[in-house]
PDB file of C-alpha atoms and ligand atoms in Angstrom:
ATOM      1  CA  MET A  19     119.923  79.739 142.822  1.00  0.00           C
ATOM      2  CA  ASN A  20     121.233  76.804 141.156  1.00  0.00           C
ATOM      3  CA  SER A  21     123.280  73.694 141.967  1.00  0.00           C
ATOM      4  CA  LYS A  22     126.800  73.929 142.580  1.00  0.00           C
ATOM      5  CA  ILE A  23     130.179  72.298 140.489  1.00  0.00           C
ATOM      6  CA  VAL A  24     132.900  71.438 142.406  1.00  0.00           C
ATOM      7  CA  SER A  25     134.092  69.046 139.518  1.00  0.00           C
ATOM      8  CA  TRP A  26     133.679  69.227 135.642  1.00  0.00           C
ATOM      9  CA  ARG A  27     135.237  65.751 135.427  1.00  0.00           C
ATOM     10  CA  GLY A  28     133.667  63.596 133.294  1.00  0.00           C
ATOM     11  CA  ARG A  29     130.308  65.680 133.168  1.00  0.00           C
ATOM     12  CA  ARG A  30     128.745  65.677 129.535  1.00  0.00           C
ATOM     13  CA  VAL A  31     128.795  68.919 128.590  1.00  0.00           C
ATOM     14  CA  TRP A  32     127.082  70.151 124.972  1.00  0.00           C
ATOM     15  CA  VAL A  33     128.288  73.279 123.358  1.00  0.00           C
ATOM     16  CA  ILE A  34     125.931  74.473 120.496  1.00  0.00           C
ATOM     17  CA  GLY A  35     128.263  77.743 119.090  1.00  0.00           C
ATOM     18  CA  ALA A  36     131.544  75.954 119.902  1.00  0.00           C
ATOM     19  CA  SER A  37     133.422  76.711 116.307  1.00  0.00           C
ATOM     20  CA  SER A  38     134.917  80.387 117.710  1.00  0.00           C
ATOM     21  CA  GLY A  39     134.840  83.101 119.884  1.00  0.00           C
ATOM     22  CA  ILE A  40     132.610  82.957 124.041  1.00  0.00           C
ATOM     23  CA  GLY A  41     131.845  78.907 122.903  1.00  0.00           C
ATOM     24  CA  ALA A  42     134.992  77.923 121.807  1.00  0.00           C
ATOM     25  CA  GLU A  43     137.266  78.861 124.228  1.00  0.00           C
ATOM     26  CA  THR A  44     134.542  78.032 127.145  1.00  0.00           C
ATOM     27  CA  ALA A  45     134.582  74.559 125.308  1.00  0.00           C
ATOM     28  CA  ARG A  46     139.582  75.169 126.134  1.00  0.00           C
ATOM     29  CA  ALA A  47     138.393  75.312 129.493  1.00  0.00           C
ATOM     30  CA  LEU A  48     136.150  72.947 129.283  1.00  0.00           C
ATOM     31  CA  GLN A  49     137.712  70.333 128.098  1.00  0.00           C
ATOM     32  CA  LEU A  50     141.125  71.184 130.360  1.00  0.00           C
ATOM     33  CA  ARG A  51     138.645  70.393 133.227  1.00  0.00           C
ATOM     34  CA  GLY A  52     138.082  67.710 132.316  1.00  0.00           C
ATOM     35  CA  ALA A  53     134.171  67.492 131.008  1.00  0.00           C
ATOM     36  CA  ARG A  54     133.231  64.721 128.136  1.00  0.00           C
ATOM     37  CA  LEU A  55     132.390  67.586 125.075  1.00  0.00           C
ATOM     38  CA  ALA A  56     130.190  67.563 122.198  1.00  0.00           C
ATOM     39  CA  LEU A  57     130.619  70.349 119.572  1.00  0.00           C
ATOM     40  CA  SER A  58     128.333  71.556 117.457  1.00  0.00           C
ATOM     41  CA  ALA A  59     128.298  74.531 115.123  1.00  0.00           C
ATOM     42  CA  ARG A  60     128.275  75.090 110.838  1.00  0.00           C
ATOM     43  CA  ASN A  61     131.690  75.587 110.773  1.00  0.00           C
ATOM     44  CA  ALA A  62     132.961  71.738 111.126  1.00  0.00           C
ATOM     45  CA  GLN A  63     136.509  71.819 110.277  1.00  0.00           C
ATOM     46  CA  ALA A  64     136.651  74.406 113.065  1.00  0.00           C
ATOM     47  CA  LEU A  65     135.310  71.731 115.531  1.00  0.00           C
ATOM     48  CA  GLN A  66     137.247  69.378 113.913  1.00  0.00           C
ATOM     49  CA  GLN A  67     140.164  71.365 115.359  1.00  0.00           C
ATOM     50  CA  LEU A  68     139.088  72.518 118.524  1.00  0.00           C
ATOM     51  CA  ALA A  69     138.105  68.725 119.623  1.00  0.00           C
ATOM     52  CA  GLY A  70     141.998  68.366 118.359  1.00  0.00           C
ATOM     53  CA  ASN A  71     142.888  64.258 119.745  1.00  0.00           C
ATOM     54  CA  HIS A  72     140.453  64.024 122.484  1.00  0.00           C
ATOM     55  CA  ALA A  73     138.651  61.202 121.149  1.00  0.00           C
ATOM     56  CA  GLU A  74     135.836  60.979 123.681  1.00  0.00           C
ATOM     57  CA  THR A  75     134.166  64.174 122.540  1.00  0.00           C
ATOM     58  CA  LEU A  76     131.895  64.730 119.692  1.00  0.00           C
ATOM     59  CA  VAL A  77     132.071  66.678 116.604  1.00  0.00           C
ATOM     60  CA  LEU A  78     128.347  67.029 115.407  1.00  0.00           C
ATOM     61  CA  PRO A  79     128.066  70.244 113.255  1.00  0.00           C
ATOM     62  CA  LEU A  80     124.410  71.993 112.210  1.00  0.00           C
ATOM     63  CA  ASP A  81     122.537  74.372 112.161  1.00  0.00           C
ATOM     64  CA  ILE A  82     120.240  75.414 114.686  1.00  0.00           C
ATOM     65  CA  THR A  83     118.330  77.026 112.093  1.00  0.00           C
ATOM     66  CA  ASP A  84     117.096  74.302 111.148  1.00  0.00           C
ATOM     67  CA  PRO A  85     115.700  72.164 113.409  1.00  0.00           C
ATOM     68  CA  ASN A  86     116.473  69.134 112.813  1.00  0.00           C
ATOM     69  CA  SER A  87     119.745  69.117 111.841  1.00  0.00           C
ATOM     70  CA  VAL A  88     119.421  69.813 115.751  1.00  0.00           C
ATOM     71  CA  THR A  89     117.802  66.990 116.594  1.00  0.00           C
ATOM     72  CA  ASP A  90     119.772  64.329 114.610  1.00  0.00           C
ATOM     73  CA  ALA A  91     122.604  66.234 116.455  1.00  0.00           C
ATOM     74  CA  HIS A  92     120.661  65.260 119.830  1.00  0.00           C
ATOM     75  CA  ARG A  93     119.837  61.817 119.057  1.00  0.00           C
ATOM     76  CA  GLN A  94     123.246  61.092 118.030  1.00  0.00           C
ATOM     77  CA  ILE A  95     124.528  62.615 121.731  1.00  0.00           C
ATOM     78  CA  LEU A  96     121.963  60.745 124.050  1.00  0.00           C
ATOM     79  CA  ALA A  97     122.554  57.485 121.432  1.00  0.00           C
ATOM     80  CA  GLN A  98     127.040  57.932 122.901  1.00  0.00           C
ATOM     81  CA  TRP A  99     125.834  59.570 126.359  1.00  0.00           C
ATOM     82  CA  GLY A 100     122.335  58.312 127.300  1.00  0.00           C
ATOM     83  CA  GLY A 101     121.675  62.074 128.506  1.00  0.00           C
ATOM     84  CA  ILE A 102     123.938  65.110 128.845  1.00  0.00           C
ATOM     85  CA  ASP A 103     124.159  67.000 131.693  1.00  0.00           C
ATOM     86  CA  LEU A 104     124.948  70.795 130.287  1.00  0.00           C
ATOM     87  CA  VAL A 105     123.664  71.674 127.223  1.00  0.00           C
ATOM     88  CA  LEU A 106     125.078  75.288 127.119  1.00  0.00           C
ATOM     89  CA  ILE A 107     123.734  77.597 123.961  1.00  0.00           C
ATOM     90  CA  VAL A 108     126.285  80.382 122.840  1.00  0.00           C
ATOM     91  CA  ALA A 109     124.962  80.445 118.692  1.00  0.00           C
ATOM     92  CA  GLY A 110     124.821  83.633 117.710  1.00  0.00           C
ATOM     93  CA  THR A 111     124.880  85.815 114.848  1.00  0.00           C
ATOM     94  CA  TYR A 112     125.170  89.880 114.945  1.00  0.00           C
ATOM     95  CA  ASN A 113     123.973  93.234 112.253  1.00  0.00           C
ATOM     96  CA  LYS A 114     124.957  96.322 113.123  1.00  0.00           C
ATOM     97  CA  MET A 115     121.090  98.227 112.169  1.00  0.00           C
ATOM     98  CA  ARG A 116     119.196 101.340 112.685  1.00  0.00           C
ATOM     99  CA  ALA A 117     116.041 102.763 111.614  1.00  0.00           C
ATOM    100  CA  ASP A 118     117.247 104.416 108.183  1.00  0.00           C
ATOM    101  CA  ASN A 119     118.822 101.171 107.181  1.00  0.00           C
ATOM    102  CA  PHE A 120     116.394  98.316 108.572  1.00  0.00           C
ATOM    103  CA  ASP A 121     116.876  95.028 106.042  1.00  0.00           C
ATOM    104  CA  LEU A 122     114.166  93.162 106.819  1.00  0.00           C
ATOM    105  CA  GLN A 123     114.915  89.428 105.070  1.00  0.00           C
ATOM    106  CA  GLN A 124     118.446  90.330 107.956  1.00  0.00           C
ATOM    107  CA  ALA A 125     116.121  91.050 110.614  1.00  0.00           C
ATOM    108  CA  LYS A 126     114.347  88.235 110.030  1.00  0.00           C
ATOM    109  CA  GLN A 127     117.465  85.980 109.707  1.00  0.00           C
ATOM    110  CA  LEU A 128     119.143  87.791 112.343  1.00  0.00           C
ATOM    111  CA  LEU A 129     115.897  86.479 114.587  1.00  0.00           C
ATOM    112  CA  ALA A 130     116.944  82.775 113.244  1.00  0.00           C
ATOM    113  CA  THR A 131     119.628  82.086 114.442  1.00  0.00           C
ATOM    114  CA  ASN A 132     119.141  84.513 117.864  1.00  0.00           C
ATOM    115  CA  LEU A 133     116.490  83.579 118.457  1.00  0.00           C
ATOM    116  CA  ASN A 134     114.178  80.307 117.053  1.00  0.00           C
ATOM    117  CA  GLY A 135     118.395  78.583 117.292  1.00  0.00           C
ATOM    118  CA  PRO A 136     117.730  78.817 121.127  1.00  0.00           C
ATOM    119  CA  LEU A 137     113.935  77.111 120.975  1.00  0.00           C
ATOM    120  CA  ASN A 138     114.866  74.584 118.025  1.00  0.00           C
ATOM    121  CA  CYS A 139     117.545  73.827 120.199  1.00  0.00           C
ATOM    122  CA  LEU A 140     114.727  74.007 123.960  1.00  0.00           C
ATOM    123  CA  ALA A 141     112.543  71.732 121.720  1.00  0.00           C
ATOM    124  CA  ALA A 142     115.002  69.354 120.972  1.00  0.00           C
ATOM    125  CA  VAL A 143     116.529  69.214 125.199  1.00  0.00           C
ATOM    126  CA  LEU A 144     113.117  70.052 127.212  1.00  0.00           C
ATOM    127  CA  PRO A 145     111.596  66.417 127.572  1.00  0.00           C
ATOM    128  CA  MET A 146     115.643  64.979 127.892  1.00  0.00           C
ATOM    129  CA  LEU A 147     116.211  68.152 130.779  1.00  0.00           C
ATOM    130  CA  LEU A 148     112.660  66.902 132.281  1.00  0.00           C
ATOM    131  CA  ALA A 149     113.276  63.386 131.668  1.00  0.00           C
ATOM    132  CA  GLN A 150     116.102  63.072 134.003  1.00  0.00           C
ATOM    133  CA  GLY A 151     115.783  65.861 136.005  1.00  0.00           C
ATOM    134  CA  SER A 152     118.961  66.672 136.430  1.00  0.00           C
ATOM    135  CA  GLY A 153     121.531  68.641 134.243  1.00  0.00           C
ATOM    136  CA  GLY A 154     120.647  72.657 133.018  1.00  0.00           C
ATOM    137  CA  ILE A 155     120.724  74.729 129.834  1.00  0.00           C
ATOM    138  CA  GLY A 156     123.009  77.568 129.949  1.00  0.00           C
ATOM    139  CA  ILE A 157     122.289  80.804 127.092  1.00  0.00           C
ATOM    140  CA  VAL A 158     123.986  83.698 126.154  1.00  0.00           C
ATOM    141  CA  ALA A 159     121.944  86.209 125.778  1.00  0.00           C
ATOM    142  CA  SER A 160     123.712  90.080 126.111  1.00  0.00           C
ATOM    143  CA  VAL A 161     123.683  93.249 128.160  1.00  0.00           C
ATOM    144  CA  ALA A 162     122.232  94.718 124.834  1.00  0.00           C
ATOM    145  CA  GLY A 163     119.139  92.986 125.569  1.00  0.00           C
ATOM    146  CA  PHE A 164     118.372  95.049 129.047  1.00  0.00           C
ATOM    147  CA  ARG A 165     117.452  97.844 127.068  1.00  0.00           C
ATOM    148  CA  GLY A 166     116.961  99.913 123.627  1.00  0.00           C
ATOM    149  CA  LEU A 167     120.286 100.508 121.641  1.00  0.00           C
ATOM    150  CA  PRO A 168     121.074 102.970 119.302  1.00  0.00           C
ATOM    151  CA  GLU A 169     122.092 100.664 116.361  1.00  0.00           C
ATOM    152  CA  ALA A 170     121.149  97.361 118.037  1.00  0.00           C
ATOM    153  CA  LEU A 171     116.983  98.019 116.355  1.00  0.00           C
ATOM    154  CA  ILE A 172     117.076  93.942 115.675  1.00  0.00           C
ATOM    155  CA  TYR A 173     120.565  92.207 117.363  1.00  0.00           C
ATOM    156  CA  GLY A 174     118.833  93.652 121.163  1.00  0.00           C
ATOM    157  CA  PRO A 175     115.735  92.423 120.842  1.00  0.00           C
ATOM    158  CA  SER A 176     116.926  88.784 120.597  1.00  0.00           C
ATOM    159  CA  LYS A 177     118.351  88.994 123.470  1.00  0.00           C
ATOM    160  CA  ALA A 178     115.612  89.836 125.075  1.00  0.00           C
ATOM    161  CA  ALA A 179     113.805  87.625 124.068  1.00  0.00           C
ATOM    162  CA  LEU A 180     116.510  85.814 125.452  1.00  0.00           C
ATOM    163  CA  ILE A 181     116.657  86.672 128.827  1.00  0.00           C
ATOM    164  CA  ASN A 182     112.426  86.843 129.938  1.00  0.00           C
ATOM    165  CA  LEU A 183     112.826  83.048 128.271  1.00  0.00           C
ATOM    166  CA  CYS A 184     115.849  81.853 130.878  1.00  0.00           C
ATOM    167  CA  GLU A 185     113.784  83.854 133.300  1.00  0.00           C
ATOM    168  CA  SER A 186     110.557  81.844 132.703  1.00  0.00           C
ATOM    169  CA  LEU A 187     113.054  78.589 131.913  1.00  0.00           C
ATOM    170  CA  TYR A 188     114.308  78.891 135.187  1.00  0.00           C
ATOM    171  CA  LEU A 189     110.220  79.221 137.435  1.00  0.00           C
ATOM    172  CA  ASP A 190     109.821  76.623 135.068  1.00  0.00           C
ATOM    173  CA  LEU A 191     112.466  74.126 135.958  1.00  0.00           C
ATOM    174  CA  ARG A 192     114.271  74.545 138.577  1.00  0.00           C
ATOM    175  CA  PRO A 193     111.855  73.416 140.647  1.00  0.00           C
ATOM    176  CA  ARG A 194     112.243  70.180 139.005  1.00  0.00           C
ATOM    177  CA  GLY A 195     115.618  70.191 139.607  1.00  0.00           C
ATOM    178  CA  ILE A 196     117.379  71.189 136.253  1.00  0.00           C
ATOM    179  CA  ASN A 197     120.269  74.373 136.370  1.00  0.00           C
ATOM    180  CA  VAL A 198     118.829  77.247 134.195  1.00  0.00           C
ATOM    181  CA  TYR A 199     122.128  79.929 133.708  1.00  0.00           C
ATOM    182  CA  LEU A 200     121.399  83.274 132.165  1.00  0.00           C
ATOM    183  CA  ILE A 201     124.065  84.773 130.443  1.00  0.00           C
ATOM    184  CA  ASN A 202     124.908  88.849 129.736  1.00  0.00           C
ATOM    185  CA  PRO A 203     128.702  89.554 127.952  1.00  0.00           C
ATOM    186  CA  GLY A 204     129.172  92.767 127.907  1.00  0.00           C
ATOM    187  CA  PHE A 205     131.987  93.080 125.292  1.00  0.00           C
ATOM    188  CA  VAL A 206     133.994  90.658 124.307  1.00  0.00           C
ATOM    189  CA  ALA A 207     136.934  90.483 121.484  1.00  0.00           C
ATOM    190  CA  THR A 208     135.865  87.744 119.166  1.00  0.00           C
ATOM    191  CA  PRO A 209     134.890  87.559 115.295  1.00  0.00           C
ATOM    192  CA  LEU A 210     131.510  88.836 115.965  1.00  0.00           C
ATOM    193  CA  THR A 211     133.146  91.653 117.290  1.00  0.00           C
ATOM    194  CA  ALA A 212     136.257  92.538 114.761  1.00  0.00           C
ATOM    195  CA  GLY A 213     133.853  94.747 112.890  1.00  0.00           C
ATOM    196  CA  ASN A 214     132.591  97.895 115.379  1.00  0.00           C
ATOM    197  CA  ASP A 215     134.140 100.852 114.830  1.00  0.00           C
ATOM    198  CA  PHE A 216     133.875 102.200 117.658  1.00  0.00           C
ATOM    199  CA  ALA A 217     136.148 102.367 120.969  1.00  0.00           C
ATOM    200  CA  MET A 218     134.501  99.191 123.126  1.00  0.00           C
ATOM    201  CA  PRO A 219     133.698  99.707 127.189  1.00  0.00           C
ATOM    202  CA  ALA A 220     135.531  97.493 129.149  1.00  0.00           C
ATOM    203  CA  LEU A 221     136.374  94.211 126.084  1.00  0.00           C
ATOM    204  CA  ILE A 222     138.007  91.872 127.688  1.00  0.00           C
ATOM    205  CA  SER A 223     139.136  88.438 125.837  1.00  0.00           C
ATOM    206  CA  ALA A 224     137.211  85.417 124.603  1.00  0.00           C
ATOM    207  CA  ARG A 225     138.879  83.473 127.590  1.00  0.00           C
ATOM    208  CA  GLU A 226     138.163  85.664 129.727  1.00  0.00           C
ATOM    209  CA  ALA A 227     134.821  85.557 129.197  1.00  0.00           C
ATOM    210  CA  ALA A 228     134.661  81.950 128.395  1.00  0.00           C
ATOM    211  CA  GLU A 229     136.362  82.019 132.555  1.00  0.00           C
ATOM    212  CA  LYS A 230     133.719  83.716 133.934  1.00  0.00           C
ATOM    213  CA  LEU A 231     131.228  81.757 132.730  1.00  0.00           C
ATOM    214  CA  ILE A 232     132.097  78.640 133.476  1.00  0.00           C
ATOM    215  CA  ILE A 233     132.917  80.156 137.503  1.00  0.00           C
ATOM    216  CA  GLY A 234     129.498  81.512 136.761  1.00  0.00           C
ATOM    217  CA  ILE A 235     128.023  77.837 136.152  1.00  0.00           C
ATOM    218  CA  GLU A 236     130.201  76.663 139.269  1.00  0.00           C
ATOM    219  CA  ARG A 237     128.394  79.118 141.682  1.00  0.00           C
ATOM    220  CA  GLY A 238     125.388  78.279 141.122  1.00  0.00           C
ATOM    221  CA  GLU A 239     124.277  81.471 139.735  1.00  0.00           C
ATOM    222  CA  PHE A 240     121.296  82.953 137.034  1.00  0.00           C
ATOM    223  CA  HIS A 241     122.485  85.705 135.737  1.00  0.00           C
ATOM    224  CA  ILE A 242     125.854  85.793 134.924  1.00  0.00           C
ATOM    225  CA  HIS A 243     127.572  88.718 133.519  1.00  0.00           C
ATOM    226  CA  PHE A 244     130.777  90.602 133.052  1.00  0.00           C
ATOM    227  CA  PRO A 245     132.790  91.965 132.993  1.00  0.00           C
ATOM    228  CA  LYS A 246     130.818  93.689 135.517  1.00  0.00           C
ATOM    229  CA  ARG A 247     132.580  96.892 135.891  1.00  0.00           C
ATOM    230  CA  PHE A 248     131.443  97.057 133.032  1.00  0.00           C
ATOM    231  CA  THR A 249     127.681  95.570 133.232  1.00  0.00           C
ATOM    232  CA  ASN A 250     126.164  96.539 136.885  1.00  0.00           C
ATOM    233  CA  TRP A 251     126.281  99.909 135.097  1.00  0.00           C
ATOM    234  CA  LEU A 252     123.776  98.787 132.564  1.00  0.00           C
ATOM    235  CA  ARG A 253     121.805  96.575 135.240  1.00  0.00           C
ATOM    236  CA  VAL A 254     121.500  99.869 136.795  1.00  0.00           C
ATOM    237  CA  ALA A 255     120.677 102.180 133.908  1.00  0.00           C
ATOM    238  CA  ARG A 256     118.141  99.300 133.636  1.00  0.00           C
ATOM    239  CA  LEU A 257     116.951 100.485 136.694  1.00  0.00           C
ATOM    240  CA  LEU A 258     116.207 104.574 135.028  1.00  0.00           C
ATOM    241  CA  PRO A 259     113.130 106.223 134.470  1.00  0.00           C
ATOM    242  CA  TYR A 260     113.109 106.228 130.275  1.00  0.00           C
ATOM    243  CA  ARG A 261     113.859 110.332 129.903  1.00  0.00           C
ATOM    244  CA  CYS A 262     116.423 109.877 132.198  1.00  0.00           C
ATOM    245  CA  TYR A 263     117.870 105.919 130.182  1.00  0.00           C
ATOM    246  CA  PHE A 264     117.007 108.174 126.855  1.00  0.00           C
ATOM    247  CA  TRP A 265     118.640 111.316 127.443  1.00  0.00           C
ATOM    248  CA  LEU A 266     122.475 108.507 128.767  1.00  0.00           C
ATOM    249  CA  ILE A 267     122.132 106.992 126.150  1.00  0.00           C
ATOM    250  CA  HIS A 268     122.563 109.838 123.781  1.00  0.00           C
ATOM    251  CA  LYS A 269     125.052 111.800 125.723  1.00  0.00           C
ATOM    252  CA  VAL A 270     127.332 108.579 126.170  1.00  0.00           C
ATOM    253  CA  THR A 271     127.328 106.618 122.621  1.00  0.00           C
ATOM    254  CA  GLY A 272     126.621 109.849 120.604  1.00  0.00           C
ATOM    255  CA  LEU A 273     123.934 108.840 119.238  1.00  0.00           C
TER     256      LEU A 273
HETATM  257  N1  NAP B  24     131.567  89.215 121.561  1.00  0.00           N
HETATM  258  C1  NAP B  24     130.588  89.737 122.671  1.00  0.00           C
HETATM  259  O1  NAP B  24     131.136  90.776 122.091  1.00  0.00           O
HETATM  260  C2  NAP B  24     128.775  89.198 122.822  1.00  0.00           C
HETATM  261  C3  NAP B  24     128.596  90.352 123.348  1.00  0.00           C
HETATM  262  C4  NAP B  24     127.353  90.211 124.741  1.00  0.00           C
HETATM  263  C5  NAP B  24     126.839  88.927 123.609  1.00  0.00           C
HETATM  264  N2  NAP B  24     127.307  88.444 122.945  1.00  0.00           N
HETATM  265  C6  NAP B  24     126.986  86.928 121.940  1.00  0.00           C
HETATM  266  O2  NAP B  24     127.731  85.649 122.081  1.00  0.00           O
HETATM  267  C7  NAP B  24     127.735  84.472 121.745  1.00  0.00           C
HETATM  268  C8  NAP B  24     128.826  83.969 120.797  1.00  0.00           C
HETATM  269  O3  NAP B  24     129.253  85.129 120.193  1.00  0.00           O
HETATM  270  P1  NAP B  24     130.955  85.005 119.933  1.00  0.00           P
HETATM  271  O4  NAP B  24     131.295  86.888 120.467  1.00  0.00           O
HETATM  272  O5  NAP B  24     131.300  84.210 120.540  1.00  0.00           O
HETATM  273  O6  NAP B  24     130.680  85.245 118.369  1.00  0.00           O
HETATM  274  P2  NAP B  24     132.002  84.509 117.465  1.00  0.00           P
HETATM  275  O7  NAP B  24     132.589  83.930 117.507  1.00  0.00           O
HETATM  276  O8  NAP B  24     131.026  84.396 116.069  1.00  0.00           O
HETATM  277  O9  NAP B  24     131.091  83.476 117.962  1.00  0.00           O
HETATM  278  C9  NAP B  24     129.545  82.427 116.969  1.00  0.00           C
HETATM  279  C10 NAP B  24     129.288  81.042 116.932  1.00  0.00           C
HETATM  280  O10 NAP B  24     127.761  81.516 116.783  1.00  0.00           O
HETATM  281  C11 NAP B  24     127.979  79.620 115.725  1.00  0.00           C
HETATM  282  N3  NAP B  24     126.521  80.161 115.024  1.00  0.00           N
HETATM  283  C12 NAP B  24     126.121  80.985 113.763  1.00  0.00           C
HETATM  284  N4  NAP B  24     125.604  81.033 113.552  1.00  0.00           N
HETATM  285  C13 NAP B  24     125.613  79.422 113.826  1.00  0.00           C
HETATM  286  C14 NAP B  24     124.055  78.619 113.435  1.00  0.00           C
HETATM  287  N5  NAP B  24     123.317  79.591 112.197  1.00  0.00           N
HETATM  288  N6  NAP B  24     124.133  77.608 113.749  1.00  0.00           N
HETATM  289  C15 NAP B  24     124.829  77.081 114.344  1.00  0.00           C
HETATM  290  N7  NAP B  24     125.858  77.368 115.272  1.00  0.00           N
HETATM  291  C16 NAP B  24     125.909  78.790 114.860  1.00  0.00           C
HETATM  292  C17 NAP B  24     129.189  80.181 115.174  1.00  0.00           C
HETATM  293  O11 NAP B  24     129.446  79.461 114.293  1.00  0.00           O
HETATM  294  P3  NAP B  24     129.457  78.935 112.684  1.00  0.00           P
HETATM  295  O12 NAP B  24     129.522  80.259 111.842  1.00  0.00           O
HETATM  296  O13 NAP B  24     130.899  78.031 112.938  1.00  0.00           O
HETATM  297  O14 NAP B  24     128.483  78.231 112.597  1.00  0.00           O
HETATM  298  C18 NAP B  24     130.158  80.841 115.813  1.00  0.00           C
HETATM  299  O15 NAP B  24     130.328  79.257 116.915  1.00  0.00           O
HETATM  300  C19 NAP B  24     126.122  84.698 120.829  1.00  0.00           C
HETATM  301  O16 NAP B  24     125.410  84.366 120.876  1.00  0.00           O
HETATM  302  C20 NAP B  24     126.716  86.866 120.989  1.00  0.00           C
HETATM  303  O17 NAP B  24     124.966  87.279 120.317  1.00  0.00           O
HETATM  304  C21 NAP B  24     128.768  87.861 122.428  1.00  0.00           C
END
């Protein structure tokens, strides 16, 4: 559905959300494959550490909720590289929320990062990608965006919006020669899930998640989801009528 990638050598990749978890492991793995990297997130020290002694790697701290800091970082990359081959938007946050502890402030903060953040990135990179007529953009959403789930009152909708966004982007951008990747992980062991107080089914490491993400991009897939032993069940659950779906979720989660 997208063009395949045979070699990463020399490819210019901007990873936004590279300071920990899936983003950091993806950046590390791409660095080993010879890609040229620009690393962004708020934690400059973690980015610097990841860049290590790769003098070519660009370290560009930003806050994804601030459109100006995203635009500034993008401008600096273009000044160095002249273009970008792949923009990976991994940054995101989670908070556990249900109807009985709804908090408007927290809800807005989460949407500012998980939804407005990627929109800030699109505003910066879309004109460049369209002018290039090449390159690609990948957005990390989540299987939590497939359908409503308990404890994901706002996280779920933020990821559902990203899934829909990627589908529309694919329709608009693929005919213009630009690759679009929708990345939906299941449970991955990272700081984001470290606080979960339940047994996470089919939990994988961030390194494994990064490998699967990269392989999906290399194969030119649009929908990159992993681990399949978990995500395929959720894809089936996506098709169930509401009555069956709600029954199943209550039964499985006990919530
Ligand atoms: N772990 C899972 O089970 C799982 C499952 C499905 C989807 N996901 C998604 O995968 C993505 C990565 O999550 P992760 O699990 O790897 O968690 P993580 O280790 O907490 O990484 C989150 C990344 O997002 C960055 N970030 C957060 N807020 C930001 C902001 N305002 N500006 C810039 N960067 C920001 C963080 O960097 P700074 O704090 O340095 O800014 C960090 O690099 C998220 O979108 C998450 O929703 C995770």
